[in-house]
GROMACS .gro file of C-alpha atoms in nm:
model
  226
    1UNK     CA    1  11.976  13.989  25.889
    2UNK     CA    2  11.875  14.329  25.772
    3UNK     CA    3  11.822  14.596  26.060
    4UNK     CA    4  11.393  14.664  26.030
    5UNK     CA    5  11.354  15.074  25.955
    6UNK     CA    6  11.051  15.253  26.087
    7UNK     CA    7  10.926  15.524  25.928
    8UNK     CA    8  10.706  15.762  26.121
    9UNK     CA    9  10.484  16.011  25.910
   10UNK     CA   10  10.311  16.246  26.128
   11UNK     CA   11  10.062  16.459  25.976
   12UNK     CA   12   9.837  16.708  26.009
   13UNK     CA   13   9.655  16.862  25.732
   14UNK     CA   14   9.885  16.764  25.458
   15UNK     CA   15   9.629  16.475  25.312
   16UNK     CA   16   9.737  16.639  24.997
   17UNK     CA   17  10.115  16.526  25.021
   18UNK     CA   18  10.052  16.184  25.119
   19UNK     CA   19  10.070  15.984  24.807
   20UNK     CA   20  10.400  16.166  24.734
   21UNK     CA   21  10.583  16.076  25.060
   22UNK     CA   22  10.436  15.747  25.117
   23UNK     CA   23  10.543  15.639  24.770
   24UNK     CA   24  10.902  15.768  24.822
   25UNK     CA   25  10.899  15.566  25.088
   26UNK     CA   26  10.738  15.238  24.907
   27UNK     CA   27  11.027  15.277  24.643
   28UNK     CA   28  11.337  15.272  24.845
   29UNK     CA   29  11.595  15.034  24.732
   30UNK     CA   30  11.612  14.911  25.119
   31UNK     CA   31  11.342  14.671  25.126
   32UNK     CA   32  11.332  14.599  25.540
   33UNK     CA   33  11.077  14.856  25.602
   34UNK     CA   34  10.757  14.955  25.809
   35UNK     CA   35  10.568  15.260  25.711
   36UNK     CA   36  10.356  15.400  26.049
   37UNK     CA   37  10.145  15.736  25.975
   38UNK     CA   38  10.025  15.944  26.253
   39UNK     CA   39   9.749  16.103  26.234
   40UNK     CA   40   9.767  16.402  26.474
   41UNK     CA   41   9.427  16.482  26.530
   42UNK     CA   42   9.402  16.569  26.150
   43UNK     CA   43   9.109  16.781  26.030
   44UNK     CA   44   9.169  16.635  25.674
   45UNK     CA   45   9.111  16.305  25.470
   46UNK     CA   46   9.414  16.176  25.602
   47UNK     CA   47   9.306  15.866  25.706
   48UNK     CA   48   9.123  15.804  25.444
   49UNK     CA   49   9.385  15.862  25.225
   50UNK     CA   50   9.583  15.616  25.408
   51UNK     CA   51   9.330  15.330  25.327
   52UNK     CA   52   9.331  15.403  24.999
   53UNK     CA   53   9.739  15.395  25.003
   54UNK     CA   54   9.700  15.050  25.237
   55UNK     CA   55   9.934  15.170  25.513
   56UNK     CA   56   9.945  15.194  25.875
   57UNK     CA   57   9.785  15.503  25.997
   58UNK     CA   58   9.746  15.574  26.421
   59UNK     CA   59   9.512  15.777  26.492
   60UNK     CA   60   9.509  16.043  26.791
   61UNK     CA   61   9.448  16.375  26.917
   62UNK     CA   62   9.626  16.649  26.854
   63UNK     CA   63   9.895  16.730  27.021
   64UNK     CA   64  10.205  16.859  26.823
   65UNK     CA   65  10.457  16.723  26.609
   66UNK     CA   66  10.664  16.529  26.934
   67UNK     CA   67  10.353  16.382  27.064
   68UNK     CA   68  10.292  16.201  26.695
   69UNK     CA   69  10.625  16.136  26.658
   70UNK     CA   70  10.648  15.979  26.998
   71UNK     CA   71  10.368  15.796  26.892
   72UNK     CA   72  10.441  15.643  26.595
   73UNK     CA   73  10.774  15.543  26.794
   74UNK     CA   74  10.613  15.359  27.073
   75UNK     CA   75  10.441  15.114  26.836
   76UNK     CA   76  10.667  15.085  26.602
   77UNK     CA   77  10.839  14.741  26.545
   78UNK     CA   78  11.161  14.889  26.357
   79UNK     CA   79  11.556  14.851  26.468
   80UNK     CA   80  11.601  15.198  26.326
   81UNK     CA   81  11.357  15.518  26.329
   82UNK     CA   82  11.356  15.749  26.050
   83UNK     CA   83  11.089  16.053  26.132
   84UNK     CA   84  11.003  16.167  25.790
   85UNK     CA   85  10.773  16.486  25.745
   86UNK     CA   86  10.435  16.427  25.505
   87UNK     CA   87  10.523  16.697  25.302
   88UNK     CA   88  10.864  16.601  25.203
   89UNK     CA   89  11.008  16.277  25.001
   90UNK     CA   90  11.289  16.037  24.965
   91UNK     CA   91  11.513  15.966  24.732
   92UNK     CA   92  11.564  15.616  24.611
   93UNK     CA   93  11.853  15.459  24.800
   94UNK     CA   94  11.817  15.755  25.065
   95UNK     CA   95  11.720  15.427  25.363
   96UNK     CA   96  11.995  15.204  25.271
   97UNK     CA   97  12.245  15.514  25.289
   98UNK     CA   98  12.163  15.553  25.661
   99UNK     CA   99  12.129  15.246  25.746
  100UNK     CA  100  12.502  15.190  25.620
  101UNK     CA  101  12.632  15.493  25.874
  102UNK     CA  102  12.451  15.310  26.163
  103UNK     CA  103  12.717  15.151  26.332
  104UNK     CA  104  12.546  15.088  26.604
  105UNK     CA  105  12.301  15.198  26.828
  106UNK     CA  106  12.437  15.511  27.007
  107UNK     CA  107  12.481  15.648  26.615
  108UNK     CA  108  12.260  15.890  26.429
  109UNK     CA  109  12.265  15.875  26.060
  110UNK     CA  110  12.248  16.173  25.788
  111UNK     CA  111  12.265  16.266  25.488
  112UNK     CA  112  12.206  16.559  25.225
  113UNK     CA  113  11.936  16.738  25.155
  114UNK     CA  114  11.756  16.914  24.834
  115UNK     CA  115  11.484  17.177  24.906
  116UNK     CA  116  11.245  17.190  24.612
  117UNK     CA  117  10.896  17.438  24.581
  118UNK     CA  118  10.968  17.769  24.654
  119UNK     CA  119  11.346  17.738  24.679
  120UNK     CA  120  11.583  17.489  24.555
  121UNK     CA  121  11.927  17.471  24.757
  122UNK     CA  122  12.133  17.180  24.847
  123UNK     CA  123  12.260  17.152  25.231
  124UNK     CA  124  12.533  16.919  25.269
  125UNK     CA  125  12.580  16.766  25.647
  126UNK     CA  126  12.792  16.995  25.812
  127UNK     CA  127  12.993  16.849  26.148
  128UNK     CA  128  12.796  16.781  26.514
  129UNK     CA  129  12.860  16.752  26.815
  130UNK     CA  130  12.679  16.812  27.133
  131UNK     CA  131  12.959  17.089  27.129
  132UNK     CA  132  12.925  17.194  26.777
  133UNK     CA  133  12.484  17.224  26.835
  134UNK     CA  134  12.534  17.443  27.169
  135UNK     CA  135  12.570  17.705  26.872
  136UNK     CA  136  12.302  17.553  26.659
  137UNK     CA  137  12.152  17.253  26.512
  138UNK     CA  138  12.306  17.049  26.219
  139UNK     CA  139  12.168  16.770  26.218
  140UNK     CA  140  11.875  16.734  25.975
  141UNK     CA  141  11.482  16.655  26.120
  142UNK     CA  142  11.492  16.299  25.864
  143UNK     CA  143  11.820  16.183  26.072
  144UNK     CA  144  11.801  15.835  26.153
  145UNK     CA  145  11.759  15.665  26.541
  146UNK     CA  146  11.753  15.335  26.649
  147UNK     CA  147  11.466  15.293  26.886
  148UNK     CA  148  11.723  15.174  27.151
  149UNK     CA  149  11.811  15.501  27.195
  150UNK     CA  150  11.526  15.705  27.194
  151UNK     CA  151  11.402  15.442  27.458
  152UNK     CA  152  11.703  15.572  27.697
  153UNK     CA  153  11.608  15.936  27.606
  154UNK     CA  154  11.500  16.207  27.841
  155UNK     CA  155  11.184  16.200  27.669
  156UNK     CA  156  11.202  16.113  27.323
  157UNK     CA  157  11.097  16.414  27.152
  158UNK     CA  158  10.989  16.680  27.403
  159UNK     CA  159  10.611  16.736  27.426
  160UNK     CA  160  10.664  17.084  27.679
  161UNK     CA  161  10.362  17.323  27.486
  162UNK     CA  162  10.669  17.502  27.441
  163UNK     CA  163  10.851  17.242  27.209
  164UNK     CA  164  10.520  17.276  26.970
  165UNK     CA  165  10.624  17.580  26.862
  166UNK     CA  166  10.900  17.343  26.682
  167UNK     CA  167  11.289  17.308  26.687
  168UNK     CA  168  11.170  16.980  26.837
  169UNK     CA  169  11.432  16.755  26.636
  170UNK     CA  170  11.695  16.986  26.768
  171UNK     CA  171  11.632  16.950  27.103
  172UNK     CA  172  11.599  16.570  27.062
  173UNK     CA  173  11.942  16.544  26.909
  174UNK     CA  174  12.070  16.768  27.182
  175UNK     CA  175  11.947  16.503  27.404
  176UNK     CA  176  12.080  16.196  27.231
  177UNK     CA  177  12.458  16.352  27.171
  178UNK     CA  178  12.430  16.473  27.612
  179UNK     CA  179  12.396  16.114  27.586
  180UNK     CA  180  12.669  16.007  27.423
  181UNK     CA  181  12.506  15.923  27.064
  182UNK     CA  182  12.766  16.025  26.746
  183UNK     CA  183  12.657  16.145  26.381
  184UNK     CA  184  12.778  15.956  26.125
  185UNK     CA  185  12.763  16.169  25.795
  186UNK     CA  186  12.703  16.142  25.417
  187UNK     CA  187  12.720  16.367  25.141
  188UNK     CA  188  12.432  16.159  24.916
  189UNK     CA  189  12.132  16.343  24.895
  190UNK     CA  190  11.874  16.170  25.032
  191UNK     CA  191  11.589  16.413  25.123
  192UNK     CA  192  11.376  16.586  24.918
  193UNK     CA  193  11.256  16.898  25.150
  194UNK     CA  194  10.960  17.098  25.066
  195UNK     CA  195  10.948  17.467  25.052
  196UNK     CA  196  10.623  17.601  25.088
  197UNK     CA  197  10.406  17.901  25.224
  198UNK     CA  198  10.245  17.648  25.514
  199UNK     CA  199  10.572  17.573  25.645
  200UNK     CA  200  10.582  17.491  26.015
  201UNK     CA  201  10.936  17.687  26.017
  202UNK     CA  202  10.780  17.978  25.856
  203UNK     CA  203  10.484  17.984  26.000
  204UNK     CA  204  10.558  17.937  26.392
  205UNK     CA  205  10.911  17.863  26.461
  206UNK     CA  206  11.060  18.151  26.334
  207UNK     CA  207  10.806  18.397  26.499
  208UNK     CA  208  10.858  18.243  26.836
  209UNK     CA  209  11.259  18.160  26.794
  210UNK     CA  210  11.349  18.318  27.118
  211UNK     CA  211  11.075  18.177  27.341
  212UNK     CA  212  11.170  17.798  27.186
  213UNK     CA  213  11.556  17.913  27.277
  214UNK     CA  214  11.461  18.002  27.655
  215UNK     CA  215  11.237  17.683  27.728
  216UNK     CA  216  11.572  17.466  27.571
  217UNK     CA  217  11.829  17.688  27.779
  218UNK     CA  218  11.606  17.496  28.086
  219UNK     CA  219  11.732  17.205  27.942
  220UNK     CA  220  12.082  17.227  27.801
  221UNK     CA  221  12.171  17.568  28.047
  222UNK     CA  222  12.524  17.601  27.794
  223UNK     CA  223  12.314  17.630  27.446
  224UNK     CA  224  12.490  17.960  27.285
  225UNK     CA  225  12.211  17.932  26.982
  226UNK     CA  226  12.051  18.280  26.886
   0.00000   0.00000   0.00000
């Protein structure tokens, strides 16, 4: 029987982009799916939006892009956990391409990626390692999980005030390959990343790199990432 994928949608503010991801999402050639949104505390229509759309949406208050994701993970039903940002979009046959890397439940799945707004590049999956991220993360945020091992996690993703700041997925896959999780790659370009002004990379992460670095040096005391 088909492995059951969760895909968790946190959101905040980006009402707007909704339709766009959710539909992506809807029109996967992977059928075996469960669409959760998160609402984090979201000044928008978001949940309205959702109603109209006729999925899942949690509710909650805000508290940061780990604390929805967690979220949406904790009551999800899905064998597999794909984290999928509201701004950004799938491309048809993007699921089934993971779900065909997961060998099993200490793997993490990826696969390429196509920016498109501002900028349009292509990043291919480069190789990684717990080794190979002490230097810095390759491993992209849409990677997929099975729950199974995000339940044997430190944390899941880490909610430390800190860790809202963002480079959130890359301390979560730090933790999963400390654990002895592998990445199983793919060249097929599966994500459709936005590029935008309101980028959380833009916006906060890159201001605050160094701060993010020290709280995950706490963590992982050999990370060599500037």
């Amino acid at each position: 029987m088909d492995k059951k994928v969760s895909v968790i949608i946190p959101c905040w503010n980006y009402a707007h982009y909704l339709k766009e991801c959710v539909d992506s999402v809807r029109g996967q050639t992977y059928k075996n799916i469960e669409i959760i949104v998160v609402s984090d505390g979201s000044p928008d229509n978001c949940v309205e939006v959702c109603k109209e759309l006729g999925v899942t949406c949690l509710e909650k208050i805000n508290g940061g892009l780990s604390s929805a994701r967690n979220h949406g993970i904790k009551h999800c039903t899905g064998d597999y956990i794909m984290c999928l940002d509201a701004d950004d979009k799938l491309v048809p046959g993007a699921i089934e391409e993971h779900v065909k890397l997961m060998e099993d439940d200490m793997t993490i799945a990826q696969c390429a990626l196509m920016q498109f707004g501002t900028s349009h590049n292509i990043h291919i999956p480069q190789g990684a390692t717990y080794e190979r991220l002490l230097y810095g993360n390759t491993v992209f945020c849409n990677a997929m999980f099975s729950k199974v091992a995000w339940e044997k996690s430190r944390c899941g993703f880490d909610e430390h005030p800190t860790m809202r700041l963002g480079l959130e997925d890359y301390l979560f896959w730090l933790d999963l390959l400390n654990q002895g999780c592998k990445v199983n790659t793919s060249d097929f370009i599966g994500l459709r990343y936005r590029q935008h002004a309101n980028n959380m990379t833009s916006k906060t992460t890159h201001p605050n790199w160094p701060i993010i670095l020290a709280y995950m040096r706490t963590i992982h005391t050999e990370l060599k990432a500037k």
